[in-house]
Amino acid sequence: TAGDVARAVRVDLKTVHNWVQRGLLRGARTRGGHLRFLRTEVVRFLRRRGRPVPPEVIVTHPRVVTVALPADSTAAIRAEREASVFEALLGFGTSSCDVIVVGLDGIEPERTRELAAALVRQPVTQGVALVGVSADPVRRREFLAGGADLVLAGSNAIPSAVAYVCGAGDHADGADAVPPPARGDRAS
């Protein structure tokens, strides 16, 4: 809730509402008009502003969905595996997850930005942490430019990346890039 976020981050409730109104923090409204936030969205908000992630915000047992990655690349984490992007997208409409890890090497480089932007835009996936994996720096750069939270050059860094986007890690080992704070954002 907005109150939970305010207490965890140690700010006034009005500050949380201002963040939402300014588009800095995304939340969903209940039928009664109350704000609700995904923990991964709050972690994203705090990370992009260089703020610490309080323990009560950390996603302790994240539900991770991997897409278009070899099974052996995700053996170190508990994840649901989807063979293709198409199958995963169909599944997102019927279930929820905290983190989506997408193998980008099978996607045309010019489509990776479009894929990330679509996932960020859709209501069922917009608060979910989005991680891309590719050996190709162009695919990584484009996926990040589309709104992904993190990109990796190899799958060996997936466990630390999942911990990072869920608030548990202080840094993501092997991360190619982490988006800087958006222009004009203030850590108020």
mmCIF file of C-alpha atoms in Angstrom:
data_model
loop_
_atom_site.group_PDB
_atom_site.id
_atom_site.type_symbol
_atom_site.label_atom_id
_atom_site.label_comp_id
_atom_site.label_asym_id
_atom_site.label_seq_id
_atom_site.Cartn_x
_atom_site.Cartn_y
_atom_site.Cartn_z
ATOM 1 C CA THR A 1 0.000 0.000 0.000
ATOM 2 C CA ALA A 2 1.038 3.643 -0.206
ATOM 3 C CA GLY A 3 1.288 3.647 3.582
ATOM 4 C CA ASP A 4 3.589 0.615 3.511
ATOM 5 C CA VAL A 5 5.862 2.331 0.978
ATOM 6 C CA ALA A 6 5.907 5.557 2.996
ATOM 7 C CA ARG A 7 6.851 3.701 6.210
ATOM 8 C CA ALA A 8 9.500 1.550 4.504
ATOM 9 C CA VAL A 9 11.162 4.464 2.733
ATOM 10 C CA ARG A 10 10.614 6.802 5.718
ATOM 11 C CA VAL A 11 8.762 9.542 3.886
ATOM 12 C CA ASP A 12 5.395 11.183 4.331
ATOM 13 C CA LEU A 13 2.398 9.502 2.690
ATOM 14 C CA LYS A 14 1.860 12.648 0.629
ATOM 15 C CA THR A 15 5.356 12.204 -0.853
ATOM 16 C CA VAL A 16 4.419 8.739 -2.131
ATOM 17 C CA HIS A 17 1.250 10.150 -3.699
ATOM 18 C CA ASN A 18 3.314 12.945 -5.290
ATOM 19 C CA TRP A 19 5.729 10.379 -6.772
ATOM 20 C CA VAL A 20 2.800 8.550 -8.331
ATOM 21 C CA GLN A 21 1.202 11.744 -9.598
ATOM 22 C CA ARG A 22 4.509 12.815 -11.210
ATOM 23 C CA GLY A 23 4.898 9.381 -12.860
ATOM 24 C CA LEU A 24 8.032 8.478 -10.900
ATOM 25 C CA LEU A 25 6.485 5.476 -9.137
ATOM 26 C CA ARG A 26 3.864 3.265 -10.755
ATOM 27 C CA GLY A 27 1.040 1.819 -8.740
ATOM 28 C CA ALA A 28 -2.370 0.386 -9.463
ATOM 29 C CA ARG A 29 -5.581 1.628 -7.962
ATOM 30 C CA THR A 30 -8.114 -0.703 -6.394
ATOM 31 C CA ARG A 31 -11.821 -0.314 -7.115
ATOM 32 C CA GLY A 32 -11.981 1.781 -3.973
ATOM 33 C CA GLY A 33 -9.239 4.113 -5.275
ATOM 34 C CA HIS A 34 -6.464 2.892 -2.972
ATOM 35 C CA LEU A 35 -2.926 2.548 -4.336
ATOM 36 C CA ARG A 36 -1.161 -0.811 -4.489
ATOM 37 C CA PHE A 37 2.437 -1.379 -5.550
ATOM 38 C CA LEU A 38 4.425 -4.389 -6.698
ATOM 39 C CA ARG A 39 7.563 -4.770 -4.615
ATOM 40 C CA THR A 40 9.695 -5.005 -7.760
ATOM 41 C CA GLU A 41 8.325 -1.617 -8.870
ATOM 42 C CA VAL A 42 9.302 -0.068 -5.524
ATOM 43 C CA VAL A 43 12.779 -1.647 -5.770
ATOM 44 C CA ARG A 44 13.122 -0.244 -9.313
ATOM 45 C CA PHE A 45 12.079 3.206 -8.113
ATOM 46 C CA LEU A 46 14.582 3.157 -5.233
ATOM 47 C CA ARG A 47 17.466 1.772 -7.329
ATOM 48 C CA ARG A 48 17.019 4.382 -10.058
ATOM 49 C CA ARG A 49 17.226 7.096 -7.459
ATOM 50 C CA GLY A 50 20.255 5.683 -5.655
ATOM 51 C CA ARG A 51 18.290 4.999 -2.477
ATOM 52 C CA PRO A 52 18.790 1.943 -0.257
ATOM 53 C CA VAL A 53 16.217 -0.847 -0.424
ATOM 54 C CA PRO A 54 14.724 -1.434 3.040
ATOM 55 C CA PRO A 55 14.305 -5.078 4.143
ATOM 56 C CA GLU A 56 10.500 -4.895 4.119
ATOM 57 C CA VAL A 57 10.494 -4.094 0.386
ATOM 58 C CA ILE A 58 12.797 -6.963 -0.703
ATOM 59 C CA VAL A 59 11.125 -9.735 -2.701
ATOM 60 C CA THR A 60 12.311 -12.748 -0.687
ATOM 61 C CA HIS A 61 10.921 -15.586 -2.828
ATOM 62 C CA PRO A 62 10.573 -14.118 -6.312
ATOM 63 C CA ARG A 63 8.586 -15.857 -8.990
ATOM 64 C CA VAL A 64 10.918 -15.856 -11.987
ATOM 65 C CA VAL A 65 9.945 -16.682 -15.546
ATOM 66 C CA THR A 66 12.727 -17.293 -18.047
ATOM 67 C CA VAL A 67 12.052 -17.001 -21.751
ATOM 68 C CA ALA A 68 14.119 -18.374 -24.640
ATOM 69 C CA LEU A 69 17.042 -19.458 -22.452
ATOM 70 C CA PRO A 70 18.608 -22.919 -22.278
ATOM 71 C CA ALA A 71 17.487 -24.907 -19.223
ATOM 72 C CA ASP A 72 21.050 -25.264 -17.935
ATOM 73 C CA SER A 73 21.487 -21.466 -17.858
ATOM 74 C CA THR A 74 18.928 -21.072 -15.094
ATOM 75 C CA ALA A 75 19.735 -24.118 -12.978
ATOM 76 C CA ALA A 76 20.986 -21.906 -10.113
ATOM 77 C CA ILE A 77 17.595 -20.239 -9.634
ATOM 78 C CA ARG A 78 14.093 -21.559 -9.234
ATOM 79 C CA ALA A 79 12.319 -20.397 -12.360
ATOM 80 C CA GLU A 80 9.492 -21.309 -14.637
ATOM 81 C CA ARG A 81 10.831 -21.801 -18.135
ATOM 82 C CA GLU A 82 9.094 -20.815 -21.355
ATOM 83 C CA ALA A 83 10.604 -21.979 -24.630
ATOM 84 C CA SER A 84 9.452 -19.049 -26.722
ATOM 85 C CA VAL A 85 8.577 -15.402 -26.264
ATOM 86 C CA PHE A 86 5.164 -16.069 -27.810
ATOM 87 C CA GLU A 87 4.296 -18.795 -25.250
ATOM 88 C CA ALA A 88 5.489 -16.607 -22.393
ATOM 89 C CA LEU A 89 3.418 -13.641 -23.504
ATOM 90 C CA LEU A 90 0.307 -15.794 -23.598
ATOM 91 C CA GLY A 91 1.037 -17.016 -20.072
ATOM 92 C CA PHE A 92 1.522 -13.558 -18.588
ATOM 93 C CA GLY A 93 -2.159 -12.817 -19.053
ATOM 94 C CA THR A 94 -3.163 -15.652 -16.727
ATOM 95 C CA SER A 95 -0.491 -15.566 -14.029
ATOM 96 C CA SER A 96 1.816 -13.131 -12.324
ATOM 97 C CA CYS A 97 5.550 -13.067 -11.737
ATOM 98 C CA ASP A 98 8.167 -10.814 -10.159
ATOM 99 C CA VAL A 99 10.997 -11.134 -12.696
ATOM 100 C CA ILE A 100 11.134 -11.940 -16.405
ATOM 101 C CA VAL A 101 14.535 -12.998 -17.775
ATOM 102 C CA VAL A 102 14.602 -12.994 -21.579
ATOM 103 C CA GLY A 103 17.217 -14.586 -23.821
ATOM 104 C CA LEU A 104 17.686 -12.019 -26.567
ATOM 105 C CA ASP A 105 19.995 -13.849 -28.968
ATOM 106 C CA GLY A 106 17.088 -15.425 -30.856
ATOM 107 C CA ILE A 107 15.394 -12.075 -31.429
ATOM 108 C CA GLU A 108 16.249 -9.727 -34.269
ATOM 109 C CA PRO A 109 18.435 -6.922 -32.840
ATOM 110 C CA GLU A 110 16.101 -4.194 -34.087
ATOM 111 C CA ARG A 111 13.141 -5.858 -32.303
ATOM 112 C CA THR A 112 14.686 -6.055 -28.822
ATOM 113 C CA ARG A 113 13.836 -2.439 -27.934
ATOM 114 C CA GLU A 114 10.292 -2.993 -29.140
ATOM 115 C CA LEU A 115 9.945 -6.155 -27.016
ATOM 116 C CA ALA A 116 11.151 -4.415 -23.839
ATOM 117 C CA ALA A 117 8.902 -1.409 -24.480
ATOM 118 C CA ALA A 118 5.885 -3.675 -25.008
ATOM 119 C CA LEU A 119 6.542 -5.578 -21.772
ATOM 120 C CA VAL A 120 6.972 -2.336 -19.835
ATOM 121 C CA ARG A 121 3.786 -0.899 -21.335
ATOM 122 C CA GLN A 122 1.421 -3.844 -20.758
ATOM 123 C CA PRO A 123 -0.551 -3.723 -17.490
ATOM 124 C CA VAL A 124 0.151 -7.392 -16.638
ATOM 125 C CA THR A 125 3.935 -6.988 -16.944
ATOM 126 C CA GLN A 126 4.691 -3.293 -16.418
ATOM 127 C CA GLY A 127 5.650 -3.588 -12.745
ATOM 128 C CA VAL A 128 7.651 -6.768 -13.266
ATOM 129 C CA ALA A 129 11.454 -6.568 -13.230
ATOM 130 C CA LEU A 130 12.805 -7.153 -16.741
ATOM 131 C CA VAL A 131 16.259 -8.655 -17.369
ATOM 132 C CA GLY A 132 17.753 -9.402 -20.792
ATOM 133 C CA VAL A 133 20.607 -11.791 -21.609
ATOM 134 C CA SER A 134 22.626 -11.602 -24.823
ATOM 135 C CA ALA A 135 26.194 -11.953 -26.041
ATOM 136 C CA ASP A 136 25.454 -9.140 -28.517
ATOM 137 C CA PRO A 137 26.096 -5.624 -27.128
ATOM 138 C CA VAL A 138 23.639 -4.119 -29.646
ATOM 139 C CA ARG A 139 20.788 -6.344 -28.390
ATOM 140 C CA ARG A 140 21.692 -5.516 -24.774
ATOM 141 C CA ARG A 141 21.780 -1.773 -25.459
ATOM 142 C CA GLU A 142 18.484 -1.829 -27.362
ATOM 143 C CA PHE A 143 16.697 -3.920 -24.708
ATOM 144 C CA LEU A 144 17.839 -1.524 -22.009
ATOM 145 C CA ALA A 145 16.770 1.462 -24.135
ATOM 146 C CA GLY A 146 13.302 -0.105 -24.384
ATOM 147 C CA GLY A 147 12.912 0.096 -20.624
ATOM 148 C CA ALA A 148 14.463 -3.101 -19.241
ATOM 149 C CA ASP A 149 15.877 -2.960 -15.732
ATOM 150 C CA LEU A 150 19.093 -4.820 -16.411
ATOM 151 C CA VAL A 151 20.986 -6.562 -19.205
ATOM 152 C CA LEU A 152 23.609 -9.282 -18.951
ATOM 153 C CA ALA A 153 26.263 -10.542 -21.349
ATOM 154 C CA GLY A 154 25.940 -14.108 -20.087
ATOM 155 C CA SER A 155 23.577 -16.352 -18.170
ATOM 156 C CA ASN A 156 26.034 -17.063 -15.346
ATOM 157 C CA ALA A 157 25.068 -13.706 -13.776
ATOM 158 C CA ILE A 158 21.318 -14.421 -13.706
ATOM 159 C CA PRO A 159 21.171 -15.321 -9.976
ATOM 160 C CA SER A 160 22.824 -12.076 -8.861
ATOM 161 C CA ALA A 161 20.721 -10.092 -11.349
ATOM 162 C CA VAL A 162 17.498 -11.584 -9.941
ATOM 163 C CA ALA A 163 18.664 -10.781 -6.398
ATOM 164 C CA TYR A 164 19.493 -7.218 -7.448
ATOM 165 C CA VAL A 165 16.172 -6.414 -9.144
ATOM 166 C CA CYS A 166 14.343 -7.946 -6.159
ATOM 167 C CA GLY A 167 16.256 -5.719 -3.748
ATOM 168 C CA ALA A 168 18.373 -8.421 -2.092
ATOM 169 C CA GLY A 169 21.739 -7.635 -3.713
ATOM 170 C CA ASP A 170 23.693 -4.400 -3.638
ATOM 171 C CA HIS A 171 24.999 -4.899 -7.159
ATOM 172 C CA ALA A 172 24.397 -7.182 -10.105
ATOM 173 C CA ASP A 173 27.485 -9.213 -10.953
ATOM 174 C CA GLY A 174 28.109 -9.244 -14.679
ATOM 175 C CA ALA A 175 25.526 -6.583 -15.456
ATOM 176 C CA ASP A 176 26.340 -4.803 -18.691
ATOM 177 C CA ALA A 177 24.437 -1.724 -17.645
ATOM 178 C CA VAL A 178 21.979 -0.424 -15.129
ATOM 179 C CA PRO A 179 19.778 2.440 -16.297
ATOM 180 C CA PRO A 180 20.695 5.758 -14.739
ATOM 181 C CA PRO A 181 18.060 7.844 -12.989
ATOM 182 C CA ALA A 182 15.648 9.411 -15.434
ATOM 183 C CA ARG A 183 16.317 13.024 -16.312
ATOM 184 C CA GLY A 184 14.662 15.506 -14.029
ATOM 185 C CA ASP A 185 14.013 12.918 -11.324
ATOM 186 C CA ARG A 186 14.783 14.015 -7.850
ATOM 187 C CA ALA A 187 15.270 11.669 -4.939
ATOM 188 C CA SER A 188 12.739 13.610 -2.868
#
